Tab-separated table of C-alpha atoms in Angstrom:
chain	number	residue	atom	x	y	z
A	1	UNK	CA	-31.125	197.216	123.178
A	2	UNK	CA	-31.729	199.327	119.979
A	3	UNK	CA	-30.918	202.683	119.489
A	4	UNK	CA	-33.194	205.640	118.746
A	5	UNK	CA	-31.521	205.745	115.294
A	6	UNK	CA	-31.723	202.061	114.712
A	7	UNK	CA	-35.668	202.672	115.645
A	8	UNK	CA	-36.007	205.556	113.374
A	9	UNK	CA	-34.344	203.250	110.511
A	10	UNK	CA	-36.390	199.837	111.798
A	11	UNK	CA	-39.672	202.418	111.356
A	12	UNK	CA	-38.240	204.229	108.101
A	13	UNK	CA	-38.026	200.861	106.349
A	14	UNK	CA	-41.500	199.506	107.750
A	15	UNK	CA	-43.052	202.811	106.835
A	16	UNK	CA	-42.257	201.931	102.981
A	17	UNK	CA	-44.188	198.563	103.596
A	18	UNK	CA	-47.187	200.102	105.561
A	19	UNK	CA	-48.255	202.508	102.462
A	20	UNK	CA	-48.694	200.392	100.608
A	21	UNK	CA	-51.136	197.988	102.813
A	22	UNK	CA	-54.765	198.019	101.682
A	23	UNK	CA	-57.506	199.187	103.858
A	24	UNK	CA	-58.532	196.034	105.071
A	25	UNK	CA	-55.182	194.704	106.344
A	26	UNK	CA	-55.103	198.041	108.496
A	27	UNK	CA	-58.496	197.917	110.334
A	28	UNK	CA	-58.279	194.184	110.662
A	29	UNK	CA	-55.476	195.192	112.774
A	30	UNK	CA	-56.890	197.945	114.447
A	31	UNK	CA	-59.386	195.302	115.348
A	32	UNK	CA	-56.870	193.302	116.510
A	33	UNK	CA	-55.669	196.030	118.794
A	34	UNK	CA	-59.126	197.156	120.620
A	35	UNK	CA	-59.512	192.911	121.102
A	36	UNK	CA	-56.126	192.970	123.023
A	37	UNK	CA	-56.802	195.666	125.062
A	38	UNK	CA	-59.831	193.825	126.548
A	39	UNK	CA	-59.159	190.465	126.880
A	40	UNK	CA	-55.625	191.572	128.730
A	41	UNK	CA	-57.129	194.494	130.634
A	42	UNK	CA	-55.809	192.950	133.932
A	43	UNK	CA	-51.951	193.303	133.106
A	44	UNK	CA	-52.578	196.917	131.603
A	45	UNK	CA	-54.147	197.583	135.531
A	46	UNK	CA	-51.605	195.609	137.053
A	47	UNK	CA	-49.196	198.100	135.232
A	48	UNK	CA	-51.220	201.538	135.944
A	49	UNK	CA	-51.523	200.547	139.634
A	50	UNK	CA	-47.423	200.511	139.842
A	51	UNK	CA	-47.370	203.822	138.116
A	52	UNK	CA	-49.964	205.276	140.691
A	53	UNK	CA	-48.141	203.913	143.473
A	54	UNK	CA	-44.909	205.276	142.535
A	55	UNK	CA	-46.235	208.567	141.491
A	56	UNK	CA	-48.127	209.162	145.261
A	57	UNK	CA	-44.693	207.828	146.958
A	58	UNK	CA	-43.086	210.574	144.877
A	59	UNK	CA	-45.953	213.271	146.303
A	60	UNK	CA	-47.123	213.823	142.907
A	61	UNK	CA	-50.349	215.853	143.302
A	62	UNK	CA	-53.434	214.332	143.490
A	63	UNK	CA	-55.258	215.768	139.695
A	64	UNK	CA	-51.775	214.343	138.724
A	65	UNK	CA	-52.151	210.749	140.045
A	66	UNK	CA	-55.711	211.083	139.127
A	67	UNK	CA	-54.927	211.425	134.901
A	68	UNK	CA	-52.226	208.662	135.387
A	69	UNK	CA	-55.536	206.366	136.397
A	70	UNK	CA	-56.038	203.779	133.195
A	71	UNK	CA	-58.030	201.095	134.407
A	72	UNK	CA	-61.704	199.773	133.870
A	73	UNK	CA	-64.413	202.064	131.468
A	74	UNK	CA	-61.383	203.578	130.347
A	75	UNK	CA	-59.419	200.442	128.942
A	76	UNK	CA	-62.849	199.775	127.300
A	77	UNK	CA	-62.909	203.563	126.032
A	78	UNK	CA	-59.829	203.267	124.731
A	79	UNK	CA	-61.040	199.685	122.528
A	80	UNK	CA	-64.185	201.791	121.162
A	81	UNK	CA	-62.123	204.857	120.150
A	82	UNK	CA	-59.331	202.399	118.220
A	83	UNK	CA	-62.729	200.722	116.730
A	84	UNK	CA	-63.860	204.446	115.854
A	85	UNK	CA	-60.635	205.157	113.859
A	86	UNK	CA	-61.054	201.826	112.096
A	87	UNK	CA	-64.816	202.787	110.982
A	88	UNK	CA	-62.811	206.342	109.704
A	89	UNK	CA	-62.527	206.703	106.132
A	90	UNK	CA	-59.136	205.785	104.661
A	91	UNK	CA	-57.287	209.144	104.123
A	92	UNK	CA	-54.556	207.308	101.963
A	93	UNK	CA	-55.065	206.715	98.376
A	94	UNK	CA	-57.726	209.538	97.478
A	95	UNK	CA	-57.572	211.528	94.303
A	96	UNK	CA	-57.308	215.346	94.639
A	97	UNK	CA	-56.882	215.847	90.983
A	98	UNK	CA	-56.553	214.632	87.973
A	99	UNK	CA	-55.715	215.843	84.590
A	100	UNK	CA	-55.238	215.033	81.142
A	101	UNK	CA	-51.832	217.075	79.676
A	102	UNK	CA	-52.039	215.061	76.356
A	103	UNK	CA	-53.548	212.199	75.106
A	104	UNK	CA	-52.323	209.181	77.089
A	105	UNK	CA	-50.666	210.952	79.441
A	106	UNK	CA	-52.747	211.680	82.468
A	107	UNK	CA	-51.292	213.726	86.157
A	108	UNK	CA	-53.191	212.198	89.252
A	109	UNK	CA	-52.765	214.185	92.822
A	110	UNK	CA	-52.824	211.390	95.299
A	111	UNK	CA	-52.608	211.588	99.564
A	112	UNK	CA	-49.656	209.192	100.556
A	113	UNK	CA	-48.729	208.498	104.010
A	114	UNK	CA	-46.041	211.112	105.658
A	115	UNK	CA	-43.720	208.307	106.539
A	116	UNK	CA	-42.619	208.221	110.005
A	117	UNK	CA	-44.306	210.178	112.651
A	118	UNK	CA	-42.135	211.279	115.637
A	119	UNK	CA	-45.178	211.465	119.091
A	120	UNK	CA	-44.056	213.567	122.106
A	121	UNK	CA	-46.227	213.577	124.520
A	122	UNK	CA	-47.103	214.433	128.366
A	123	UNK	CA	-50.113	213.123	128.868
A	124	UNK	CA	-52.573	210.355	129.717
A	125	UNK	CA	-51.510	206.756	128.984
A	126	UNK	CA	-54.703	206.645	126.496
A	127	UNK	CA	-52.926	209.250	124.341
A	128	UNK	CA	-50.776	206.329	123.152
A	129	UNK	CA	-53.154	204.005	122.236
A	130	UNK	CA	-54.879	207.062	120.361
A	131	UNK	CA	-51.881	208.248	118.468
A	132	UNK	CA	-50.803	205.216	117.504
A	133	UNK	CA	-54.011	203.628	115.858
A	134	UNK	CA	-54.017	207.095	114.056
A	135	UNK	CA	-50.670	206.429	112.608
A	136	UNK	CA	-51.524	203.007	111.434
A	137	UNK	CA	-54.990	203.847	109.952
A	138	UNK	CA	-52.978	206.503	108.243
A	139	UNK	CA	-50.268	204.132	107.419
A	140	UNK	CA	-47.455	205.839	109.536
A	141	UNK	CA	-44.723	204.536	111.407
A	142	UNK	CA	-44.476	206.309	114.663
A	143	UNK	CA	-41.807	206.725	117.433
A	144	UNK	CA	-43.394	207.390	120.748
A	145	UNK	CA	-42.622	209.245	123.539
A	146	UNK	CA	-45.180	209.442	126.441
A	147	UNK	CA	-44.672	210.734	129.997
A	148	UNK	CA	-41.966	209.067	132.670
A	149	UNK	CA	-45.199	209.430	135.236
A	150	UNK	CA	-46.780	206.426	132.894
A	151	UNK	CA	-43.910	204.422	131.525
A	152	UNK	CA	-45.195	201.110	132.931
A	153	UNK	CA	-48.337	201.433	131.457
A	154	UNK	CA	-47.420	202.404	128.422
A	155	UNK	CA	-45.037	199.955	128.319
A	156	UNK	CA	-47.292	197.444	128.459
A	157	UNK	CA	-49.364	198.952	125.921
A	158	UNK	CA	-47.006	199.345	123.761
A	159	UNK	CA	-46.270	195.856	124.163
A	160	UNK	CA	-50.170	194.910	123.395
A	161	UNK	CA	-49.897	197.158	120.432
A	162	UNK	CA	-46.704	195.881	118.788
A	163	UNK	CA	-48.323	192.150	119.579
A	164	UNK	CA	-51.830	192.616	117.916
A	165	UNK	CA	-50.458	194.325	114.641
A	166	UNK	CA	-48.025	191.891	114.243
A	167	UNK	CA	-50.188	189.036	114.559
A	168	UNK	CA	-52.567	190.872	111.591
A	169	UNK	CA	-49.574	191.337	109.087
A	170	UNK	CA	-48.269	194.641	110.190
A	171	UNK	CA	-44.881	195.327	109.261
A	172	UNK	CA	-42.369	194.681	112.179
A	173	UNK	CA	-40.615	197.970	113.033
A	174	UNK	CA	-43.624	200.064	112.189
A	175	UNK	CA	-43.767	201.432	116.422
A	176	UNK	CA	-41.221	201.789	118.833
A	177	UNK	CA	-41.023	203.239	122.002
A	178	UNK	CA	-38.887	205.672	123.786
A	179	UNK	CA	-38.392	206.001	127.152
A	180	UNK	CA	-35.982	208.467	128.518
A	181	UNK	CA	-35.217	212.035	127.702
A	182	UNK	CA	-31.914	211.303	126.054
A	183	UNK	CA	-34.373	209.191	123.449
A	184	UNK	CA	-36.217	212.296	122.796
A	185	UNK	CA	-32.666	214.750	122.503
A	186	UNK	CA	-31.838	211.804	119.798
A	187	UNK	CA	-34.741	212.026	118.125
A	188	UNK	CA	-34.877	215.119	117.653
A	189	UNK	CA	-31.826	214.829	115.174
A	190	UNK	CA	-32.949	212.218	113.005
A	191	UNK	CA	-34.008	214.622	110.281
A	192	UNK	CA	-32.845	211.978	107.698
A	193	UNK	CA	-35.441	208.888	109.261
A	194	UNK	CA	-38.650	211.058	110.809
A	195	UNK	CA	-40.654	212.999	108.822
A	196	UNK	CA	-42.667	214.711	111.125
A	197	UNK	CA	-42.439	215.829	115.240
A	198	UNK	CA	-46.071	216.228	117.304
A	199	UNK	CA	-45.612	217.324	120.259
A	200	UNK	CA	-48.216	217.458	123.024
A	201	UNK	CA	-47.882	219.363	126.525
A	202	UNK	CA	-46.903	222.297	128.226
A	203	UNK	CA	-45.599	225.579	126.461
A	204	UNK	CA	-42.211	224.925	127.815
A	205	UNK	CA	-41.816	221.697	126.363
A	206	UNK	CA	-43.521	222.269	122.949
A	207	UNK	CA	-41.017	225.257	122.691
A	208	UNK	CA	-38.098	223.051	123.587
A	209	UNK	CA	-39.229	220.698	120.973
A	210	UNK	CA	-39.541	223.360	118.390
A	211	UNK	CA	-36.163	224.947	119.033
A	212	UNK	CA	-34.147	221.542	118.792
A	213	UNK	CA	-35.009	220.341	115.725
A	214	UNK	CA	-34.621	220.339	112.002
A	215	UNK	CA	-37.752	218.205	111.548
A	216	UNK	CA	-40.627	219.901	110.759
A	217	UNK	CA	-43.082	220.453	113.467
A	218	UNK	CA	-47.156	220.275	113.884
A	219	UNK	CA	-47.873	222.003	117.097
A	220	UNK	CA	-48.529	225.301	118.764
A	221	UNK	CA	-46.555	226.560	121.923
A	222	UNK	CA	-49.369	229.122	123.242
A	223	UNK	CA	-53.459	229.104	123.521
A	224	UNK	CA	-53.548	232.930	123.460
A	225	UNK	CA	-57.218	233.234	122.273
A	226	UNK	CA	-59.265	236.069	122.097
A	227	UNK	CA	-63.139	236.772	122.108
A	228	UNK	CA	-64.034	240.517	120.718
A	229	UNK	CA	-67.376	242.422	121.422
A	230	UNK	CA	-67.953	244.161	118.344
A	231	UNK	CA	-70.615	247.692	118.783
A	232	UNK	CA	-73.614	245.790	117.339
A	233	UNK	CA	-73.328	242.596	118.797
A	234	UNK	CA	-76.447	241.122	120.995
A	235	UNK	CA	-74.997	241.865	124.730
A	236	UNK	CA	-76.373	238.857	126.382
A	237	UNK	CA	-74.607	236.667	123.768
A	238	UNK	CA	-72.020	238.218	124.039
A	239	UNK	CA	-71.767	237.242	127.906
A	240	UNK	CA	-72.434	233.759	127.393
A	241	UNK	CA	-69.805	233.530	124.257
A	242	UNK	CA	-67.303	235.247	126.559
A	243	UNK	CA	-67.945	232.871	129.701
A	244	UNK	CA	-68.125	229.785	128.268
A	245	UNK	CA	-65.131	230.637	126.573
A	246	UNK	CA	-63.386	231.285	129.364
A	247	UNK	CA	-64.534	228.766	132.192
A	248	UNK	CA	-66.360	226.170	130.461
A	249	UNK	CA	-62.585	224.355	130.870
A	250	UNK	CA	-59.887	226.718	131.948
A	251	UNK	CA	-56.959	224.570	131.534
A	252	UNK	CA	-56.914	224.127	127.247
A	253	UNK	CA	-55.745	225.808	124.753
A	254	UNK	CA	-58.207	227.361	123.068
A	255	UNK	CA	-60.116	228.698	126.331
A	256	UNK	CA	-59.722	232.898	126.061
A	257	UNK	CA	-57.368	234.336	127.372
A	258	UNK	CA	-58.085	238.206	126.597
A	259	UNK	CA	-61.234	240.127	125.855
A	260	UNK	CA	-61.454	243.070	123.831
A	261	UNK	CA	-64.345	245.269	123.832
A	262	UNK	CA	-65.270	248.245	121.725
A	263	UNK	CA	-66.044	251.462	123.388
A	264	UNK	CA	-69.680	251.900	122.214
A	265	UNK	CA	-70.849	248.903	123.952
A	266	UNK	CA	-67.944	249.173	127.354
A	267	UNK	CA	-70.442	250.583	129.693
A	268	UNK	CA	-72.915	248.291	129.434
A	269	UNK	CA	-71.419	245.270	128.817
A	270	UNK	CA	-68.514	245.130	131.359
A	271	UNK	CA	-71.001	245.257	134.337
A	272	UNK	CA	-72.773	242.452	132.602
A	273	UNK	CA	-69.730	239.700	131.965
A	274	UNK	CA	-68.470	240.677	135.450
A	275	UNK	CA	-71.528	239.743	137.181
A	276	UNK	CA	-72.066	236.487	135.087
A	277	UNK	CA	-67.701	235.522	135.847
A	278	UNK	CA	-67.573	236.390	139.709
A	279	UNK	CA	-65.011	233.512	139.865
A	280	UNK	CA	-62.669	234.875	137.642
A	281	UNK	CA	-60.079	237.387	138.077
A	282	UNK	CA	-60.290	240.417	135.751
A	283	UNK	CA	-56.990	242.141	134.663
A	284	UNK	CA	-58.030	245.144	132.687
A	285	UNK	CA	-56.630	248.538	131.087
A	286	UNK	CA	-57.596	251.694	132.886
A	287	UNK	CA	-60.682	252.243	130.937
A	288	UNK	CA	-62.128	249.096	132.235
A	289	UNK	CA	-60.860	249.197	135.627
A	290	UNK	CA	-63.157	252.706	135.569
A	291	UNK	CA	-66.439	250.572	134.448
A	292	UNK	CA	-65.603	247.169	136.586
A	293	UNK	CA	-63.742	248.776	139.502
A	294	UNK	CA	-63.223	244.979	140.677
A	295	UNK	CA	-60.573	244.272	137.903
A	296	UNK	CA	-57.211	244.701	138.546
A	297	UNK	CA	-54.634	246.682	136.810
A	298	UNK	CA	-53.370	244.638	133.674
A	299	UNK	CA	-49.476	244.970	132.892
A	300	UNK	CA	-48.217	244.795	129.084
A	301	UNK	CA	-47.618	240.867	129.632
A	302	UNK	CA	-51.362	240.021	130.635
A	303	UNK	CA	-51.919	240.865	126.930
A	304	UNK	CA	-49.586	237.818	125.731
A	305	UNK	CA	-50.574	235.497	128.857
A	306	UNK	CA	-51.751	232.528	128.382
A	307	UNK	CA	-53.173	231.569	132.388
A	308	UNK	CA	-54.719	228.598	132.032
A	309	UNK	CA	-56.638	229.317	134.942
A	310	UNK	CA	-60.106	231.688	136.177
A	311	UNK	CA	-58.311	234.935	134.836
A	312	UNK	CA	-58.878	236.975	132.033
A	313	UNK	CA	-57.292	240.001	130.468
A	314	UNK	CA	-59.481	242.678	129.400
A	315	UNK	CA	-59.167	245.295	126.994
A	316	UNK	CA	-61.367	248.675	125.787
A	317	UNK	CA	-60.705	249.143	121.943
A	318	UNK	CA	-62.236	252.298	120.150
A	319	UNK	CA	-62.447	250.354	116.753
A	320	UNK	CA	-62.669	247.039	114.902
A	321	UNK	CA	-60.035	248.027	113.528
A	322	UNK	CA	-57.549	248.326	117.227
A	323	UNK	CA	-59.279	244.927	118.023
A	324	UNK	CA	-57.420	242.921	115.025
A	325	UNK	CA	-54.190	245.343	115.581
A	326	UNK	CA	-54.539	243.755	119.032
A	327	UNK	CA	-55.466	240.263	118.222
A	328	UNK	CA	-52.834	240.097	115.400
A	329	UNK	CA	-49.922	241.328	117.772
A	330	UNK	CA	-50.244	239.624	121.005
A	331	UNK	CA	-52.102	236.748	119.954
A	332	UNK	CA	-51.326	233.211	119.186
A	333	UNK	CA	-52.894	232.770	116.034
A	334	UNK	CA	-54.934	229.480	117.591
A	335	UNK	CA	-58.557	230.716	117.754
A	336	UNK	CA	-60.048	234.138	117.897
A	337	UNK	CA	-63.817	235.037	118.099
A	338	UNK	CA	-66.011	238.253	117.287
A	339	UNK	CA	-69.475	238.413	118.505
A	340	UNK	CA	-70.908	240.988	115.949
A	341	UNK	CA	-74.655	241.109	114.311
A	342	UNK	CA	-73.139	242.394	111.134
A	343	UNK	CA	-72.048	240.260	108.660
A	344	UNK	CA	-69.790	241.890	106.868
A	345	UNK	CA	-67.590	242.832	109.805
A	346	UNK	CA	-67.061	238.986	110.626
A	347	UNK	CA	-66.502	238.291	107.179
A	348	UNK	CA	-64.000	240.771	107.528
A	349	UNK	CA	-62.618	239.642	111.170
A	350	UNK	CA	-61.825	236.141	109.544
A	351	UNK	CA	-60.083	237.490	106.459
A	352	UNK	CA	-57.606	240.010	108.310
A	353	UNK	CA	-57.113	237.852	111.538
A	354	UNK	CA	-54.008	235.722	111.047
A	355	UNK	CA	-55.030	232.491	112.992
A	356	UNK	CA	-55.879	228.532	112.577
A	357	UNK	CA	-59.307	229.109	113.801
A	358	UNK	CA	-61.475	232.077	113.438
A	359	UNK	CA	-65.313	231.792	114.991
A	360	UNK	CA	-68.409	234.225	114.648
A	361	UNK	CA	-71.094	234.348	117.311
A	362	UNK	CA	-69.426	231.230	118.784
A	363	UNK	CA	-67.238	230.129	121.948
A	364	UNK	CA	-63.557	229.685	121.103
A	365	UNK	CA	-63.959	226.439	123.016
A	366	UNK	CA	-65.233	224.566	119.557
A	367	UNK	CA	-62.215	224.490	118.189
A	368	UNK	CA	-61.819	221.108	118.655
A	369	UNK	CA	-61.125	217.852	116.190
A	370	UNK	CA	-63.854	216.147	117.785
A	371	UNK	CA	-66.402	218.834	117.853
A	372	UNK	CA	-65.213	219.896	114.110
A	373	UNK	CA	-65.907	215.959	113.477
A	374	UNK	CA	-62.273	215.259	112.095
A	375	UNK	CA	-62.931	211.924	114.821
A	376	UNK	CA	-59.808	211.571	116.744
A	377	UNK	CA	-57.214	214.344	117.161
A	378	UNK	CA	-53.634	214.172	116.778
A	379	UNK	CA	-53.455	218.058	117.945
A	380	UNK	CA	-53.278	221.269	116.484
A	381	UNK	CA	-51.437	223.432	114.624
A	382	UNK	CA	-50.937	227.360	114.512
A	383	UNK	CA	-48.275	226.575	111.465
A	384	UNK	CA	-49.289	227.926	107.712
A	385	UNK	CA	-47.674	224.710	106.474
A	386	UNK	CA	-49.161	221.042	105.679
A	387	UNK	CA	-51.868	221.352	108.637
A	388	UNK	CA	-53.549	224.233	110.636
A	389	UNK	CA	-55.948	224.116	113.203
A	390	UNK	CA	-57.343	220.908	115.118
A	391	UNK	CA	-55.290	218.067	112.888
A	392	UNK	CA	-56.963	214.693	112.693
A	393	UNK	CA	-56.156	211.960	109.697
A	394	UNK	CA	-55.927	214.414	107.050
A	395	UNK	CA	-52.570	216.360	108.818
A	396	UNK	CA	-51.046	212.792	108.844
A	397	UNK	CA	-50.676	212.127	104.784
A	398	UNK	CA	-49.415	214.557	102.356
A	399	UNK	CA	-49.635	213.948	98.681
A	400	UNK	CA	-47.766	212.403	95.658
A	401	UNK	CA	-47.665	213.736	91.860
A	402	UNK	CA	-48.609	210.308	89.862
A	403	UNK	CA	-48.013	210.870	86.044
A	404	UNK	CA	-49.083	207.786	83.691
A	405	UNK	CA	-47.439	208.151	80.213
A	406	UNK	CA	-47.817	205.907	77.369
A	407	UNK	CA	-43.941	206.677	75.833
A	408	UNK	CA	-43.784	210.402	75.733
A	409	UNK	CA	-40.981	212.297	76.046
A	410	UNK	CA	-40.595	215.692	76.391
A	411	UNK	CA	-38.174	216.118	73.385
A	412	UNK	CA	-41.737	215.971	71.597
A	413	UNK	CA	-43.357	219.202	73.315
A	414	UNK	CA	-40.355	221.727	72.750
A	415	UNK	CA	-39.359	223.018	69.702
A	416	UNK	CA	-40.987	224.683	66.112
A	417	UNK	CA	-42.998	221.433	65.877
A	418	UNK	CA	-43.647	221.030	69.796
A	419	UNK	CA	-46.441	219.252	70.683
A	420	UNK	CA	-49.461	220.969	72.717
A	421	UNK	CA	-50.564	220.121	76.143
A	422	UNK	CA	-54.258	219.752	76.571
A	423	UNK	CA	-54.790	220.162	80.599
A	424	UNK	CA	-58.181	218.390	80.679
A	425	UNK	CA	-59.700	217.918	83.690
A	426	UNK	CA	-60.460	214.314	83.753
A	427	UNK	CA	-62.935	214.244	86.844
């Protein structure tokens, strides 16, 4: 059996191979792919049952056992979304810029592939038939690591995969698959193969991720995401910003996590959100345990908590001002909201709020690659580096300087009798 490193290398050299594919070789295998996954459907059930069964014999809970379930409408989900990402635009090869610097020698900006992708993951076996028609459409090789809970299945589909592309003229070498947590620790030192680590789950194991590594990371440990009632804003919008953002899906990232609400407005809105929210708990500071005497005391944590669950921090703030101060301290910088009728005050929330996603009269909750129509999502990124925000085929290339010459050197532009350097834009 090979080892991690002799993966990463395998993928390194395939990686060099897959750039330079055209378009068509890609989504002919893509094509490939979604084909495989129908007409052997029955061994990718035959696989999920086993990983059901031995996930209720080990008294996994049941919303557990129920996300391991890959069978039926969604092995044909998975086909159209690898179709979907076929139909994407090519984000490899596209010009940024160009430029003239003298005559005959012309400076293109082009997006390359990253190289090799390193995929972490704890979650549904569809995530790696997802992630890894991303990286090919991208022209990635990726190392994947998905959940013990579904190693059958995506054993199998990893096996479909590797099968499909190989049979269109993808490079051999270009996936792998790793399957214990030892594969992962190695990984995570292969800062001379991979090029970049997404990691998808739970704070804890993000964090771990992020601290054990010298790779770079796209990711975000914590959803702390806030929704601020500004003095002017339209009350009843407010309420329906602030509960959909909280319990239109509890258990996500960018649901909120803390609202902040300035003084002005307290009195009459807190009454308002708590009667709309009965379901959730309210943890607030004193001056909003005096308004909504329902709410329960909040401790310094609550304003760094990221629950998860039908419980919300709330906070009293005597300026727009104290609301960023907040925001900008405990936050996450994932996705922060105002609901304000001025203008000018959300122009100025989004330039002094130091997050990936910042919203106006909106729900946090459309911060989403999907809903932002980036297609499929990879994940998303609280970094100020390559990608930030809900990353889709644009956070998996980078670009390359291209410089076409026609026998300068650059003896000729130094000097008393240096040449100039024009700097046209060409396009």
């Amino acid at each position: 059996m090979s080892s991690v490193a002799d993966k990463a290398s395998q993928a390194k050299n395939a990686s060099f191979l897959l750039a330079a594919l055209p378009r068509d070789v890609k989504d002919r295998a893509l094509a490939a792919v979604a084909q495989a996954l129908r007409s052997r459907r029955s061994e990718i059930e035959a696989a999920n049952a086993a990983d059901m069964r031995r996930a209720e014999e080990a008294g996994v809970a049941a919303p557990l056992v129920k996300r391991l379930t890959f069978s039926g409408s969604k092995v044909e989900q998975s086909a159209v979304g690898v179709q979907s990402v076929a139909a994407l635009e090519d984000p490899t090869g596209r010009t940024l810029a160009a430029r003239e610097l003298d005559a005959g020698l012309e400076l293109y900006q082009v997006t390359v592939p990253l190289g090799v992708v390193g995929m972490v993951f704890e979650s549904r076996p569809d995530a790696l038939v997802q992630i890894s028609s991303l990286c090919l459409k991208s022209g990635n090789a990726v190392l994947l690591k998905g959940g013990a809970e579904a190693a059958e299945t995506n054993r199998v589909l990893f096996e479909i995969i590797v099968d499909a592309t190989g049979d269109a003229g993808i490079p051999d070498g270009w996936i792998a698959l790793l399957e214990s947590r030892e594969d992962v620790r190695a990984m995570l030192a292969l800062s001379g193969s991979i090029d970049l680590i997404i990691p998808r789950g739970s704070n804890e194991f993000v964090r771990f991720i992020m601290d054990n590594t010298s790779i770079p990371v796209l990711g975000h440990a914590d959803g702390v995401c806030h929704v601020y009632v500004d003095r002017s804003a339209d009350l009843q919008q407010a309420v329906a910003i602030a509960a959909d953002s909280k319990t239109q899906y509890v258990a996500v990232c960018n649901a909120a996590e803390t609202l902040l609400v300035h003084a002005d407005v307290a009195q009459a809105f807190l009454p308002q959100l708590s009667a709309a929210m009965p379901q959730v708990i309210l943890r607030g500071c004193e001056r909003t345990r005096a308004i909504v005497p329902r709410a329960q005391s909040a401790a310094e944590s609550d304003w760094s908590a990221e629950y998860l669950d039908l419980v919300l921090a709330v906070r009293v703030v005597d300026s727009f001002d104290a609301a960023v101060a907040h925001i900008n301290r405990y936050g996450s910088h994932h996705t922060d909201a105002i609901v304000t009728a001025q203008r000018q005050d959300a122009q100025r929330f989004m330039a002094v709020v130091d997050s990936a996603n910042v919203m106006w009269n909106c729900s946090t909750r459309f911060s989403d690659g999907f809903r932002y129509g980036l297609g499929a999502e990879v994940g998303i990124s609280t970094a100020k580096i390559h990608s930030r925000g809900p990353v889709g085929l644009e956070g998996l290339v980078i670009y390359q300087w291209r410089l076409f010459g026609s026998g300068q050197v650059v003896a000729d532009y130094t000097g008393p009798h240096a040449r100039g350097f024009s700097h046209r834009p060409l396009r």
